[in-house]
């Protein structure tokens, strides 16, 4: 949609402007203080809007300023009109607000998911927008696997992306919740978190190996018992110490000693 005012700063009535549907930026901070500042000193920066049908506009960036202006009783606000589609508006909104706001790990992941699902951005496009590798985008999305309760814990404790990424190594294990609680309780940093998680993984690996060894040794013992019950005179011995388990199995080849006739 083309307009003669595109690229220029124009006054637009507040009731002609729809808030952005993108919801990238948070109304953090004191909206009342911003409203008072606008009332006294005017706008330091115009809103960025895109034209819709029937003389209406939608905010690309400036939701907070629009809300503050309405609170101050201001009827018209300065705007820059940008002719663009919804997808490009989403990209502009995200990039601008990325510089203005420090998104939490999970908020950023929510935004990335919305860009991909609602606005059909590819992973490559999102990767270019936030200057990171595709694999990191995938890791950011995986963080959304946290349960609601664990997400709240992680956000309230200010866990970093690296810490959450380390925790994902324990996803679907019984150790996840306890590890998260321990990281928060001990106020571990990124490196300490990684080392702690890796230690748990090592212990988990050793536990699995021990269970497998026990299964194998039981299998041998059961096989010996079956041979004995079949009449095979097996000579069987098992020795175990801190280093190893040794088996000695002697099966006689003599028909007189091997299997009793039925």
Short mmCIF file of C-alpha atoms in Angstrom, two decimals, residues 18-218:
data_model
loop_
_atom_site.label_atom_id
_atom_site.label_comp_id
_atom_site.label_asym_id
_atom_site.label_seq_id
_atom_site.Cartn_x
_atom_site.Cartn_y
_atom_site.Cartn_z
CA UNK A 18 -3.79 0.00 16.33
CA UNK A 19 -1.21 -1.43 18.75
CA UNK A 20 1.22 -3.91 17.28
CA UNK A 21 0.01 -7.51 17.24
CA UNK A 22 3.60 -8.68 17.53
CA UNK A 23 3.95 -8.16 21.29
CA UNK A 24 7.74 -8.19 21.14
CA UNK A 25 8.33 -5.31 23.49
CA UNK A 26 7.28 -5.39 27.10
CA UNK A 27 5.56 -2.51 28.86
CA UNK A 28 8.29 -2.67 31.48
CA UNK A 29 9.31 0.38 33.44
CA UNK A 30 7.06 3.13 34.74
CA UNK A 31 4.51 4.04 32.04
CA UNK A 32 3.29 6.91 34.23
CA UNK A 33 6.76 8.52 34.26
CA UNK A 34 7.01 8.19 30.48
CA UNK A 35 3.54 9.71 30.12
CA UNK A 36 4.52 12.68 32.30
CA UNK A 37 7.75 13.16 30.34
CA UNK A 38 5.86 13.18 27.02
CA UNK A 39 3.29 15.63 28.41
CA UNK A 40 6.03 18.04 29.53
CA UNK A 41 8.70 17.62 26.87
CA UNK A 42 6.99 16.01 23.89
CA UNK A 43 8.27 13.01 21.95
CA UNK A 44 11.98 12.31 21.73
CA UNK A 45 11.32 9.79 18.94
CA UNK A 46 8.32 9.31 16.65
CA UNK A 47 6.38 6.09 16.41
CA UNK A 48 6.87 3.85 13.39
CA UNK A 49 3.61 2.72 11.79
CA UNK A 50 2.43 0.96 8.66
CA UNK A 51 -0.75 1.84 6.77
CA UNK A 52 -3.79 -0.45 6.89
CA UNK A 53 -7.16 -0.10 5.14
CA UNK A 54 -9.73 2.63 5.78
CA UNK A 55 -7.21 5.21 7.01
CA UNK A 56 -6.02 3.08 9.90
CA UNK A 57 -2.42 2.30 10.92
CA UNK A 58 -0.63 -0.38 12.88
CA UNK A 59 2.42 0.21 15.06
CA UNK A 60 5.70 -1.29 13.95
CA UNK A 61 7.48 0.12 16.98
CA UNK A 62 6.22 2.42 19.72
CA UNK A 63 3.50 0.55 21.63
CA UNK A 64 4.72 1.93 24.93
CA UNK A 65 4.90 5.50 23.66
CA UNK A 66 1.35 5.25 22.28
CA UNK A 67 0.04 4.01 25.64
CA UNK A 68 1.88 6.79 27.48
CA UNK A 69 0.48 9.42 25.08
CA UNK A 70 -3.08 8.19 25.65
CA UNK A 71 -2.50 8.29 29.41
CA UNK A 72 -1.31 11.89 29.09
CA UNK A 73 -4.48 12.81 27.19
CA UNK A 74 -2.63 13.50 23.92
CA UNK A 75 -4.88 13.02 20.91
CA UNK A 76 -2.26 12.89 18.11
CA UNK A 77 1.28 11.50 17.98
CA UNK A 78 4.20 11.98 15.57
CA UNK A 79 4.71 8.96 13.33
CA UNK A 80 6.91 7.77 10.50
CA UNK A 81 4.81 5.85 7.98
CA UNK A 82 6.51 2.82 6.47
CA UNK A 83 4.89 0.94 3.60
CA UNK A 84 5.63 -2.69 4.40
CA UNK A 85 4.00 -6.07 4.80
CA UNK A 86 3.32 -7.84 8.08
CA UNK A 87 6.39 -10.10 7.89
CA UNK A 88 8.79 -7.22 7.27
CA UNK A 89 7.10 -5.24 10.05
CA UNK A 90 7.71 -8.17 12.40
CA UNK A 91 11.39 -8.20 11.46
CA UNK A 92 11.74 -4.42 11.97
CA UNK A 93 9.94 -4.61 15.30
CA UNK A 94 12.12 -7.44 16.54
CA UNK A 95 15.40 -5.85 15.50
CA UNK A 96 14.55 -2.47 17.02
CA UNK A 97 13.32 -3.93 20.29
CA UNK A 98 16.33 -6.24 20.51
CA UNK A 99 18.49 -3.15 20.88
CA UNK A 100 16.10 -1.51 23.35
CA UNK A 101 15.27 -4.46 25.57
CA UNK A 102 17.24 -7.19 27.29
CA UNK A 103 15.01 -10.15 26.64
CA UNK A 104 15.06 -13.05 29.06
CA UNK A 105 16.18 -16.43 27.72
CA UNK A 106 12.60 -17.69 27.52
CA UNK A 107 11.11 -14.45 26.15
CA UNK A 108 13.61 -14.53 23.29
CA UNK A 109 12.74 -18.18 22.63
CA UNK A 110 9.02 -17.29 22.61
CA UNK A 111 9.69 -14.56 20.05
CA UNK A 112 11.76 -16.86 17.82
CA UNK A 113 9.00 -19.46 17.93
CA UNK A 114 6.41 -16.81 17.01
CA UNK A 115 8.52 -15.55 14.10
CA UNK A 116 8.81 -19.07 12.71
CA UNK A 117 5.24 -20.26 13.29
CA UNK A 118 3.19 -17.08 12.83
CA UNK A 119 5.26 -15.18 10.28
CA UNK A 120 6.90 -18.06 8.40
CA UNK A 121 10.49 -17.01 9.03
CA UNK A 122 13.06 -19.70 8.30
CA UNK A 123 15.72 -20.63 10.82
CA UNK A 124 18.32 -19.07 8.50
CA UNK A 125 16.43 -15.75 8.52
CA UNK A 126 16.13 -15.68 12.32
CA UNK A 127 19.79 -16.67 12.61
CA UNK A 128 20.79 -13.64 10.50
CA UNK A 129 18.57 -11.35 12.58
CA UNK A 130 20.18 -12.23 15.92
CA UNK A 131 23.66 -13.03 14.62
CA UNK A 132 24.00 -16.64 15.75
CA UNK A 133 24.36 -20.12 14.29
CA UNK A 134 21.36 -22.21 13.24
CA UNK A 135 22.22 -24.79 15.90
CA UNK A 136 21.92 -22.09 18.57
CA UNK A 137 18.44 -21.15 17.29
CA UNK A 138 17.42 -24.79 17.69
CA UNK A 139 18.87 -24.85 21.23
CA UNK A 140 16.95 -21.67 22.10
CA UNK A 141 13.73 -23.32 20.92
CA UNK A 142 14.50 -26.48 22.92
CA UNK A 143 14.59 -24.38 26.09
CA UNK A 144 10.83 -24.03 25.70
CA UNK A 145 10.65 -27.73 26.68
CA UNK A 146 11.06 -26.61 30.30
CA UNK A 147 7.86 -27.14 32.27
CA UNK A 148 5.97 -24.02 33.31
CA UNK A 149 7.13 -24.46 36.91
CA UNK A 150 10.78 -24.89 35.92
CA UNK A 151 10.60 -21.97 33.51
CA UNK A 152 9.38 -19.69 36.29
CA UNK A 153 12.19 -20.89 38.57
CA UNK A 154 14.82 -20.34 35.88
CA UNK A 155 13.50 -16.89 34.92
CA UNK A 156 13.17 -15.67 38.51
CA UNK A 157 16.72 -16.84 39.22
CA UNK A 158 18.11 -15.20 36.09
CA UNK A 159 19.59 -18.38 34.61
CA UNK A 160 21.55 -17.72 31.43
CA UNK A 161 21.08 -19.35 28.04
CA UNK A 162 24.26 -21.40 28.60
CA UNK A 163 22.96 -22.71 31.92
CA UNK A 164 19.60 -23.67 30.43
CA UNK A 165 21.37 -25.30 27.50
CA UNK A 166 23.51 -27.36 29.90
CA UNK A 167 20.39 -28.44 31.78
CA UNK A 168 18.87 -29.74 28.55
CA UNK A 169 21.48 -32.53 28.65
CA UNK A 170 19.44 -33.96 31.53
CA UNK A 171 16.11 -33.61 29.73
CA UNK A 172 13.81 -36.59 30.33
CA UNK A 173 15.92 -37.85 33.24
CA UNK A 174 14.98 -38.05 36.92
CA UNK A 175 17.84 -35.67 37.75
CA UNK A 176 16.55 -32.60 35.91
CA UNK A 177 14.47 -30.99 38.66
CA UNK A 178 16.97 -31.63 41.46
CA UNK A 179 19.82 -30.29 39.32
CA UNK A 180 17.90 -27.13 38.48
CA UNK A 181 17.16 -26.57 42.17
CA UNK A 182 20.81 -27.16 43.10
CA UNK A 183 22.07 -24.68 40.46
CA UNK A 184 19.70 -22.04 41.79
CA UNK A 185 20.42 -22.78 45.47
CA UNK A 186 24.22 -22.70 45.03
CA UNK A 187 24.08 -19.76 42.59
CA UNK A 188 26.34 -21.56 40.12
CA UNK A 189 27.76 -19.66 37.15
CA UNK A 190 27.86 -20.90 33.53
CA UNK A 191 31.05 -22.94 33.90
CA UNK A 192 30.09 -24.40 37.28
CA UNK A 193 26.70 -25.40 35.89
CA UNK A 194 28.27 -27.17 32.92
CA UNK A 195 30.74 -29.03 35.15
CA UNK A 196 27.99 -30.02 37.59
CA UNK A 197 25.73 -31.34 34.82
CA UNK A 198 28.62 -33.24 33.18
CA UNK A 199 29.45 -34.86 36.54
CA UNK A 200 25.86 -36.08 36.87
CA UNK A 201 25.94 -37.41 33.30
CA UNK A 202 29.15 -39.30 34.05
CA UNK A 203 27.64 -40.86 37.16
CA UNK A 204 24.50 -41.71 35.20
CA UNK A 205 26.63 -43.37 32.51
CA UNK A 206 28.54 -45.39 35.11
CA UNK A 207 25.27 -46.46 36.75
CA UNK A 208 23.93 -47.70 33.41
CA UNK A 209 27.15 -49.63 32.77
CA UNK A 210 26.97 -51.21 36.25
CA UNK A 211 23.38 -52.29 35.63
CA UNK A 212 24.40 -53.79 32.28
CA UNK A 213 27.30 -55.71 33.87
CA UNK A 214 24.99 -57.06 36.54
CA UNK A 215 22.59 -58.21 33.82
CA UNK A 216 25.42 -59.96 31.94
CA UNK A 217 26.73 -61.72 35.06
CA UNK A 218 23.23 -62.90 35.95
#
